[in-house]
PDB file of N, CA and C in Angstrom:
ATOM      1  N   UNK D   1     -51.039  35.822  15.350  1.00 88.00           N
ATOM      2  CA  UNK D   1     -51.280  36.191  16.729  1.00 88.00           C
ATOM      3  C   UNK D   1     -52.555  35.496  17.191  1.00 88.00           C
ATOM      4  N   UNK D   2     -52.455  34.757  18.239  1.00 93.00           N
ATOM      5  CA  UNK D   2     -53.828  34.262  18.670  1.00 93.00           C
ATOM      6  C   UNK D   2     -54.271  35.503  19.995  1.00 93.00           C
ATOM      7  N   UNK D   3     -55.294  35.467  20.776  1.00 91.00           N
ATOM      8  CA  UNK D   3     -56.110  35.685  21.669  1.00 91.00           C
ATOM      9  C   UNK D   3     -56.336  34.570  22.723  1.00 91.00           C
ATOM     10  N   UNK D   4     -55.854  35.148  24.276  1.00 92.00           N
ATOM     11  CA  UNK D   4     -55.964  34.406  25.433  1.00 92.00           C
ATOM     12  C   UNK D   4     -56.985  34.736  26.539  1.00 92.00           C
ATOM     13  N   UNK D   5     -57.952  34.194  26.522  1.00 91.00           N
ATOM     14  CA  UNK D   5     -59.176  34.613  27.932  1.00 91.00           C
ATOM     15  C   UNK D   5     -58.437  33.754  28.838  1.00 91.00           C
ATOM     16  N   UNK D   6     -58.402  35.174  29.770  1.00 90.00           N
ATOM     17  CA  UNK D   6     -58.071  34.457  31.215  1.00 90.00           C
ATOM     18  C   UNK D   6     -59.124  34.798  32.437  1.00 90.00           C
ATOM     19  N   UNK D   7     -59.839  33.648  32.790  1.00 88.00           N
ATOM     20  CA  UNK D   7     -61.423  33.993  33.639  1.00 88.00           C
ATOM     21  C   UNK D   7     -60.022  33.279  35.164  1.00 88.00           C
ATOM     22  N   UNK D   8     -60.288  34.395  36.054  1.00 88.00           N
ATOM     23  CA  UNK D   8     -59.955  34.316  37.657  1.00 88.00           C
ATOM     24  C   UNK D   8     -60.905  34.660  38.539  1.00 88.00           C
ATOM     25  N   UNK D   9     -61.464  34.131  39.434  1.00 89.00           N
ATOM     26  CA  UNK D   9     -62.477  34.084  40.217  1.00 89.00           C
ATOM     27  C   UNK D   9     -62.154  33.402  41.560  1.00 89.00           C
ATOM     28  N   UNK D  10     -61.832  34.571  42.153  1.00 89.00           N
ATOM     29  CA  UNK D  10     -61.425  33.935  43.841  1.00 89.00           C
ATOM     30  C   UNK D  10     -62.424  34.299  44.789  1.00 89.00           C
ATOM     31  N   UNK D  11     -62.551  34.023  45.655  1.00 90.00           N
ATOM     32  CA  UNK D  11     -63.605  34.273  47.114  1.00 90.00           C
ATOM     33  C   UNK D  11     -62.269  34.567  48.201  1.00 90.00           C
ATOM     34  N   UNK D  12     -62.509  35.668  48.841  1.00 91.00           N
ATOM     35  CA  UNK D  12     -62.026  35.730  50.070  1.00 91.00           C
ATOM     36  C   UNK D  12     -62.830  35.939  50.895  1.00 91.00           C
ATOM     37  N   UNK D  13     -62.255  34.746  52.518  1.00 92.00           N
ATOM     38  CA  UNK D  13     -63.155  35.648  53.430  1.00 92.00           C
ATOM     39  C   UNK D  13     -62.118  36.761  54.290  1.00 92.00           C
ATOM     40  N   UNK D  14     -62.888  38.135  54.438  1.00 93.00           N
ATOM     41  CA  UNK D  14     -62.257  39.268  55.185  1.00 93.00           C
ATOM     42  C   UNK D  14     -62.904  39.849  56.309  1.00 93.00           C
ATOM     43  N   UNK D  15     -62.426  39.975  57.017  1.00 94.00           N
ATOM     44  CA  UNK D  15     -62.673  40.886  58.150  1.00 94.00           C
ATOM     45  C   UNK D  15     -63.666  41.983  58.300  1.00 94.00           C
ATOM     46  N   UNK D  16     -64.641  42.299  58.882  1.00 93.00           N
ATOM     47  CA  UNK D  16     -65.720  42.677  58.799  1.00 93.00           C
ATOM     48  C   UNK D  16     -65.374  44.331  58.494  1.00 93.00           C
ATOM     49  N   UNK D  17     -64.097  44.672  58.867  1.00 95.00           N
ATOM     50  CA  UNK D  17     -63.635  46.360  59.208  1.00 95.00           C
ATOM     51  C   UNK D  17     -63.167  46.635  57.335  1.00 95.00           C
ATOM     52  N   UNK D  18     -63.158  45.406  56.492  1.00 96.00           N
ATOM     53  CA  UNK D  18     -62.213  45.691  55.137  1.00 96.00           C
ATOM     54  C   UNK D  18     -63.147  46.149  54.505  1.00 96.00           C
ATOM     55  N   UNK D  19     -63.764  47.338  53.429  1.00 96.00           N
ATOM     56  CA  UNK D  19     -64.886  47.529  52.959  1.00 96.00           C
ATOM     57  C   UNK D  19     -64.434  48.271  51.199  1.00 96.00           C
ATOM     58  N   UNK D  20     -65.023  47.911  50.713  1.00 95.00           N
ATOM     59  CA  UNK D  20     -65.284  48.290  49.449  1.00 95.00           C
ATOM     60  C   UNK D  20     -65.200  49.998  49.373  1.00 95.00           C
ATOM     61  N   UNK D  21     -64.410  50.505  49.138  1.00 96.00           N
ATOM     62  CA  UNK D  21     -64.791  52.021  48.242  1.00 96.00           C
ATOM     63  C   UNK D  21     -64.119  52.284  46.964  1.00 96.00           C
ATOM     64  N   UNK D  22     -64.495  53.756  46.349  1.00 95.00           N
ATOM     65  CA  UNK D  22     -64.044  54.233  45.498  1.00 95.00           C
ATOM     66  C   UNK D  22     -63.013  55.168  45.407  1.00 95.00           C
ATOM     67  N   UNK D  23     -61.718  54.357  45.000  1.00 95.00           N
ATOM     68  CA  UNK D  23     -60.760  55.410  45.040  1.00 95.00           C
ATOM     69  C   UNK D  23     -60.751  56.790  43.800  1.00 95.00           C
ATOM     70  N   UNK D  24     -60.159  57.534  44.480  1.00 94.00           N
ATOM     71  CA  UNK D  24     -60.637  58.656  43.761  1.00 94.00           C
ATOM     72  C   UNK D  24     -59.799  58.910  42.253  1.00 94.00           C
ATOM     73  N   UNK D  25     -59.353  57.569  41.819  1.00 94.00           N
ATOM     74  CA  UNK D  25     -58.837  57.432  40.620  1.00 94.00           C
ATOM     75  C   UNK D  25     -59.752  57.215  40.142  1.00 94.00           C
ATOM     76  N   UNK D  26     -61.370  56.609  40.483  1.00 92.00           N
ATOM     77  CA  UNK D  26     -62.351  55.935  40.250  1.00 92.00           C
ATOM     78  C   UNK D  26     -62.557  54.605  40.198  1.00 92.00           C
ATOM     79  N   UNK D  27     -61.314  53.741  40.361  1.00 91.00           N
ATOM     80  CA  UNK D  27     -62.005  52.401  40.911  1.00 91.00           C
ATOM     81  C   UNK D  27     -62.473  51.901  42.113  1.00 91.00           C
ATOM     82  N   UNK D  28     -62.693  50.847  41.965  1.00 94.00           N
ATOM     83  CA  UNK D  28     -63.247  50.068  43.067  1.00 94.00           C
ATOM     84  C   UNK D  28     -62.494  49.069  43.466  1.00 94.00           C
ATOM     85  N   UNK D  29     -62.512  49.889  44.512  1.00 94.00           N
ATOM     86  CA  UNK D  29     -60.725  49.076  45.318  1.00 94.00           C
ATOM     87  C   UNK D  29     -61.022  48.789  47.280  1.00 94.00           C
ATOM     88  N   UNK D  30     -60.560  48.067  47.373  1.00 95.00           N
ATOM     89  CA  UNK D  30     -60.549  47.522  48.882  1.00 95.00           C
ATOM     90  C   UNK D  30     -59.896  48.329  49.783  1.00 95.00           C
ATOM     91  N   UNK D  31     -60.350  48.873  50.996  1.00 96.00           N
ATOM     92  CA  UNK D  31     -59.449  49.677  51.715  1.00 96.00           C
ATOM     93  C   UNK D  31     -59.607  48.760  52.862  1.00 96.00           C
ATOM     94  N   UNK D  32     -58.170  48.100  53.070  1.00 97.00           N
ATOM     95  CA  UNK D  32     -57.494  47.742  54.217  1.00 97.00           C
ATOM     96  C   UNK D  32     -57.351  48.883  55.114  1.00 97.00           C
ATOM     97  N   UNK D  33     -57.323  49.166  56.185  1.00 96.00           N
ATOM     98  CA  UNK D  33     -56.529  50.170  56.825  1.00 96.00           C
ATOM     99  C   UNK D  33     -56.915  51.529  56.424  1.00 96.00           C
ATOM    100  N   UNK D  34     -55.905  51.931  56.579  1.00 96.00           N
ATOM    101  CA  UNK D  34     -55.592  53.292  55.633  1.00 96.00           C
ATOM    102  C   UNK D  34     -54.661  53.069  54.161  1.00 96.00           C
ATOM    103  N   UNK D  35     -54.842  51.482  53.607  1.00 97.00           N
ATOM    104  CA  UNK D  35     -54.317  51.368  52.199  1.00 97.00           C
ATOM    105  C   UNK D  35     -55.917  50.900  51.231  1.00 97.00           C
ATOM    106  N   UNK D  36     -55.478  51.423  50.074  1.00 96.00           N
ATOM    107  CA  UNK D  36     -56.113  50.531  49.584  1.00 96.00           C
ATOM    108  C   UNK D  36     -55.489  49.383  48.474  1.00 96.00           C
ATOM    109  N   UNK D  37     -56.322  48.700  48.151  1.00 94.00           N
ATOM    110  CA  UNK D  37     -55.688  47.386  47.666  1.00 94.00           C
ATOM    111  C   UNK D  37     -56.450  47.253  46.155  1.00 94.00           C
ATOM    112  N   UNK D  38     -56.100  46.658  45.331  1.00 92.00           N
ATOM    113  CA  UNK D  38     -56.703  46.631  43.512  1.00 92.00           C
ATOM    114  C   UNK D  38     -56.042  45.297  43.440  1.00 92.00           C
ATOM    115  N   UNK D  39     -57.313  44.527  42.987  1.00 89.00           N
ATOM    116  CA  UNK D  39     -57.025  42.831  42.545  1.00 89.00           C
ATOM    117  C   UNK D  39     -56.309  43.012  41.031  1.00 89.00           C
ATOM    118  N   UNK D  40     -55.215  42.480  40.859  1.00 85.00           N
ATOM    119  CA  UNK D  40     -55.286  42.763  39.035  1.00 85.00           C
ATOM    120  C   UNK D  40     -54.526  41.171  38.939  1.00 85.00           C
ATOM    121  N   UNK D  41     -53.991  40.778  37.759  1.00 88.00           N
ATOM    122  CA  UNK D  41     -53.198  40.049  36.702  1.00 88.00           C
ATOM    123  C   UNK D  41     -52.294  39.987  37.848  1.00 88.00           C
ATOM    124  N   UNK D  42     -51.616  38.837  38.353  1.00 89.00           N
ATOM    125  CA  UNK D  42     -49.930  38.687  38.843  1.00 89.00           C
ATOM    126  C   UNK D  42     -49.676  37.829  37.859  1.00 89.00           C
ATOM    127  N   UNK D  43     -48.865  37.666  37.152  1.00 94.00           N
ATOM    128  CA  UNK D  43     -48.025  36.211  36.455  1.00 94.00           C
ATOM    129  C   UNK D  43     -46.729  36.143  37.252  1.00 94.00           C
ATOM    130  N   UNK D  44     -46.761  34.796  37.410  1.00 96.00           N
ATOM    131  CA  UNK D  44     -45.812  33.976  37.985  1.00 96.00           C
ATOM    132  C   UNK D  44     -45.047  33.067  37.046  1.00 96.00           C
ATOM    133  N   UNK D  45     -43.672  33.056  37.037  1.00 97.00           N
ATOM    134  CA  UNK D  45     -42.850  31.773  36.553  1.00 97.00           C
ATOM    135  C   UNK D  45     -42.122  30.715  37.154  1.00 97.00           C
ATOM    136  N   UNK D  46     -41.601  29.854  36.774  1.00 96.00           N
ATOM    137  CA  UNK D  46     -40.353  29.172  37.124  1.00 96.00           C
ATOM    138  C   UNK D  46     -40.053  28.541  35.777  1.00 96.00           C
ATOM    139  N   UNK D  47     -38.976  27.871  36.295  1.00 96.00           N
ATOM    140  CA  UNK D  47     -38.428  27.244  35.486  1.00 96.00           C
ATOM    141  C   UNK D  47     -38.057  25.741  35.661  1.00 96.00           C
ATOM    142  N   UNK D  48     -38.509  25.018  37.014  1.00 97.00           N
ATOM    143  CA  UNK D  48     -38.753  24.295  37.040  1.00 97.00           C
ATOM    144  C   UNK D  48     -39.688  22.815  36.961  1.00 97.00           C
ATOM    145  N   UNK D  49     -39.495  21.931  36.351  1.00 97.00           N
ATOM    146  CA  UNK D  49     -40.732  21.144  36.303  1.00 97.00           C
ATOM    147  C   UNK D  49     -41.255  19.965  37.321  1.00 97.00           C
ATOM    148  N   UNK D  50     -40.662  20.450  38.418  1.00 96.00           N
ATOM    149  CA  UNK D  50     -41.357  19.501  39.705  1.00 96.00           C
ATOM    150  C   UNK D  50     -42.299  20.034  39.813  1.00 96.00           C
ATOM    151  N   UNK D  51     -42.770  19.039  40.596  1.00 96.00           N
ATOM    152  CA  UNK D  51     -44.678  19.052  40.907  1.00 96.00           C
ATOM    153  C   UNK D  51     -44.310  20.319  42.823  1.00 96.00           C
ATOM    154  N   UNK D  52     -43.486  20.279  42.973  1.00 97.00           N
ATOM    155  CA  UNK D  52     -43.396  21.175  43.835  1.00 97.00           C
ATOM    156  C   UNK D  52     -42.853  22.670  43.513  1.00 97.00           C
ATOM    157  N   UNK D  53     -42.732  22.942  42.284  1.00 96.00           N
ATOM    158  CA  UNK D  53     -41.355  23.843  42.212  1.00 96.00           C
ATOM    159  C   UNK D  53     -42.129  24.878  42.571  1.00 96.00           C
ATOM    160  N   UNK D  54     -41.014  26.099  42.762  1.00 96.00           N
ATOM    161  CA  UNK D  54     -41.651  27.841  43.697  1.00 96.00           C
ATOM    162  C   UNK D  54     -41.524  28.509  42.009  1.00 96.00           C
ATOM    163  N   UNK D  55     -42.849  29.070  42.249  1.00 96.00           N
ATOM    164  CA  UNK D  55     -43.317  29.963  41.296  1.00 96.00           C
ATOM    165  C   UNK D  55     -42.805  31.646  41.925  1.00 96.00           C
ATOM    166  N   UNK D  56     -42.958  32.559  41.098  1.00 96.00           N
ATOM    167  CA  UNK D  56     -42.507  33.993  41.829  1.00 96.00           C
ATOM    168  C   UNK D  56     -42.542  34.897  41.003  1.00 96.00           C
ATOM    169  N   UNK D  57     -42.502  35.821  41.000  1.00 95.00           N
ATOM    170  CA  UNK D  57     -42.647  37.712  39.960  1.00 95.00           C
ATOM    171  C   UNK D  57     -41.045  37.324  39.657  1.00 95.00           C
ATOM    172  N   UNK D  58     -39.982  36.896  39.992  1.00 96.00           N
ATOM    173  CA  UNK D  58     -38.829  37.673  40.247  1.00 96.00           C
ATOM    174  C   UNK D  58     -38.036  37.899  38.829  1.00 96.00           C
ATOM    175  N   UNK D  59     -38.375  37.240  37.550  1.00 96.00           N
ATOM    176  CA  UNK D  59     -38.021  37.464  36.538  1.00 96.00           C
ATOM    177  C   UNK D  59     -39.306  38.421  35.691  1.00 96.00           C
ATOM    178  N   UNK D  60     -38.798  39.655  35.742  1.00 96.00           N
ATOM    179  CA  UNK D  60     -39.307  40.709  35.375  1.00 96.00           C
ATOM    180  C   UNK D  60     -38.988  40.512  33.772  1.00 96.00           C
ATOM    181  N   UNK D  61     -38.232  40.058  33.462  1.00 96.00           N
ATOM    182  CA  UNK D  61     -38.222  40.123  31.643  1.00 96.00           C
ATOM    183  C   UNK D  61     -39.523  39.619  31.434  1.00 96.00           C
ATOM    184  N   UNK D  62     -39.898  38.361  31.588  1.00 96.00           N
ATOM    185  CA  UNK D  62     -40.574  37.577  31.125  1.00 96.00           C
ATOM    186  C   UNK D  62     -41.548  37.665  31.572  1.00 96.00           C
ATOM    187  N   UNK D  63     -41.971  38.505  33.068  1.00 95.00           N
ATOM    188  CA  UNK D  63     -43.409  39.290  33.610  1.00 95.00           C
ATOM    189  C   UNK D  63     -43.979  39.879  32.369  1.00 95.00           C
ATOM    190  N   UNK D  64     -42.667  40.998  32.304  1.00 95.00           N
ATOM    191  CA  UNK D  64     -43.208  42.320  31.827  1.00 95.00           C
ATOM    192  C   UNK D  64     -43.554  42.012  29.916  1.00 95.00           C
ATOM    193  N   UNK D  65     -42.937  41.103  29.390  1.00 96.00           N
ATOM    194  CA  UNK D  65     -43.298  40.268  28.300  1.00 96.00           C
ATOM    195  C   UNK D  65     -44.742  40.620  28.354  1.00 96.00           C
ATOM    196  N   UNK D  66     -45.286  39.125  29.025  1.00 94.00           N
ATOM    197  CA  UNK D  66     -46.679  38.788  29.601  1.00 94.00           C
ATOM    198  C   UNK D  66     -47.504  39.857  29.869  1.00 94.00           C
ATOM    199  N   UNK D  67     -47.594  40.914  30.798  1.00 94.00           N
ATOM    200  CA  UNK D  67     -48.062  41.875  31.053  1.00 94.00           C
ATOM    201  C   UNK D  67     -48.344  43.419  29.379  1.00 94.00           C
ATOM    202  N   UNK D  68     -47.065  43.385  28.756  1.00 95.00           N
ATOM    203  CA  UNK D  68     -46.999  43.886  27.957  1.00 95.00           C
ATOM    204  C   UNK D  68     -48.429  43.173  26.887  1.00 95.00           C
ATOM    205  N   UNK D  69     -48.718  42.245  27.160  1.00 94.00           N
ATOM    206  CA  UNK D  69     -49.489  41.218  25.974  1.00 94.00           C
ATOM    207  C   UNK D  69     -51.510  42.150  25.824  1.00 94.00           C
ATOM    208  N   UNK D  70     -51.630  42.383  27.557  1.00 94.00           N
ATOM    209  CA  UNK D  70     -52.780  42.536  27.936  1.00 94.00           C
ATOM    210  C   UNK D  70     -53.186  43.712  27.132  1.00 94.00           C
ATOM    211  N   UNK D  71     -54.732  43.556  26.576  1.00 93.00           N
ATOM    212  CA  UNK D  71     -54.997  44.646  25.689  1.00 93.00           C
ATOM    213  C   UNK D  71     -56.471  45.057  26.684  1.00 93.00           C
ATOM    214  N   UNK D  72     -56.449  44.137  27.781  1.00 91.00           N
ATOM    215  CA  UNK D  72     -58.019  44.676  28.572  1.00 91.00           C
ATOM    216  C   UNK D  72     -58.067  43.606  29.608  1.00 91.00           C
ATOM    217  N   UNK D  73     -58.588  44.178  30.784  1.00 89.00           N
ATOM    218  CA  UNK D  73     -58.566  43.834  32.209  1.00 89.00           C
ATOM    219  C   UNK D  73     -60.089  44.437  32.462  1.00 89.00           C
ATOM    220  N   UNK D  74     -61.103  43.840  33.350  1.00 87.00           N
ATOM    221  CA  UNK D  74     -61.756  43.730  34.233  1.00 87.00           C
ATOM    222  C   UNK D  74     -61.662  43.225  35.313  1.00 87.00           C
ATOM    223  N   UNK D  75     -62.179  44.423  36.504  1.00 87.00           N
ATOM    224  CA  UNK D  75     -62.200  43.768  37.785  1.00 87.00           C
ATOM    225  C   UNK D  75     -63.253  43.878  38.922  1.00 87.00           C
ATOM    226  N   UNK D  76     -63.975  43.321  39.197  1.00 88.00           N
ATOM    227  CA  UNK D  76     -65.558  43.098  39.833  1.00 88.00           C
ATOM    228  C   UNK D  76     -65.557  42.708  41.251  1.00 88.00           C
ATOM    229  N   UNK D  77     -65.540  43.895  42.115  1.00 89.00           N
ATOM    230  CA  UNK D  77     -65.333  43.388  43.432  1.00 89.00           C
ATOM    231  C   UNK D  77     -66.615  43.883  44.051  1.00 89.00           C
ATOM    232  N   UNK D  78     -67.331  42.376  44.816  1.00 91.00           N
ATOM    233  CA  UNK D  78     -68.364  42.378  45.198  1.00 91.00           C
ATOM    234  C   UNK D  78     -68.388  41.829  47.122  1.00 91.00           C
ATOM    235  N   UNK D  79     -68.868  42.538  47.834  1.00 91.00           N
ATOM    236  CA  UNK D  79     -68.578  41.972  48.975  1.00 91.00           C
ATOM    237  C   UNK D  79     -70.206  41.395  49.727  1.00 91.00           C
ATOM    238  N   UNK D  80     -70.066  40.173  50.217  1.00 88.00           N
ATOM    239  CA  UNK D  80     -71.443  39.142  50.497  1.00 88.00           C
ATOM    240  C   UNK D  80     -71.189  39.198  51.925  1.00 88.00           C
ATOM    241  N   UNK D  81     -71.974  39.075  52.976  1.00 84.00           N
ATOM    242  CA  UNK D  81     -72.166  38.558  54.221  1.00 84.00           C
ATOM    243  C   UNK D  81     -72.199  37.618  54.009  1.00 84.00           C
ATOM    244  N   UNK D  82     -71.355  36.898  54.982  1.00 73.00           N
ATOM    245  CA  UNK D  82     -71.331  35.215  55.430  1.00 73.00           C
ATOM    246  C   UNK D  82     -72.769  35.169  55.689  1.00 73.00           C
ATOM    247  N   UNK D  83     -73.411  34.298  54.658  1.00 70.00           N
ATOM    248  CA  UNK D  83     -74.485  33.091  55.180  1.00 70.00           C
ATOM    249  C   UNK D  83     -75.626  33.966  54.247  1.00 70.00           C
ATOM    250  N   UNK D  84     -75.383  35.066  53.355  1.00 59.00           N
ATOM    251  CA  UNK D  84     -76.012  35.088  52.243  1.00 59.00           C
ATOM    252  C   UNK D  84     -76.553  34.376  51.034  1.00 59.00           C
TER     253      UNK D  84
END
């Protein structure tokens, strides 16, 4: 069995009304609206090997494979003012 680090690090910019709280599961999750939102793991497949091909969730065998693998997740949501 080997071990896979997977480092993801995105920037969004959002809307000044989207704000950081704590859902009362205890994370730290984004509330859109009246939803809130949790960044996690998506894996995507295909099966094609063009330089264009569509990636997608829609084969759940081979998601839930992948997903099944994860033994630990971190997720660090930090929100900056533009021009910080």
């Amino acid at each position: 069995m080997k071990n896979l680090t997977v480092l993801i690090r995105a920037e969004l910019e959002i809307p000044d009304e989207w704000e950081l709280v704590e859902h009362p599961s205890g994370m730290q999750v984004l509330r859109v609206g009246d939803q809130f939102v949790d960044l996690d793991i998506a894996p995507l497949t295909t099966k094609s090997t063009a330089p264009d091909a569509e990636w997608s969730d829609a084969d759940t065998e081979v998601i839930n494979e992948v997903l099944d693998t994860v033994v630990g997740i971190e997720t660090e949501l930090e929100i900056r003012t533009l021009g910080e």
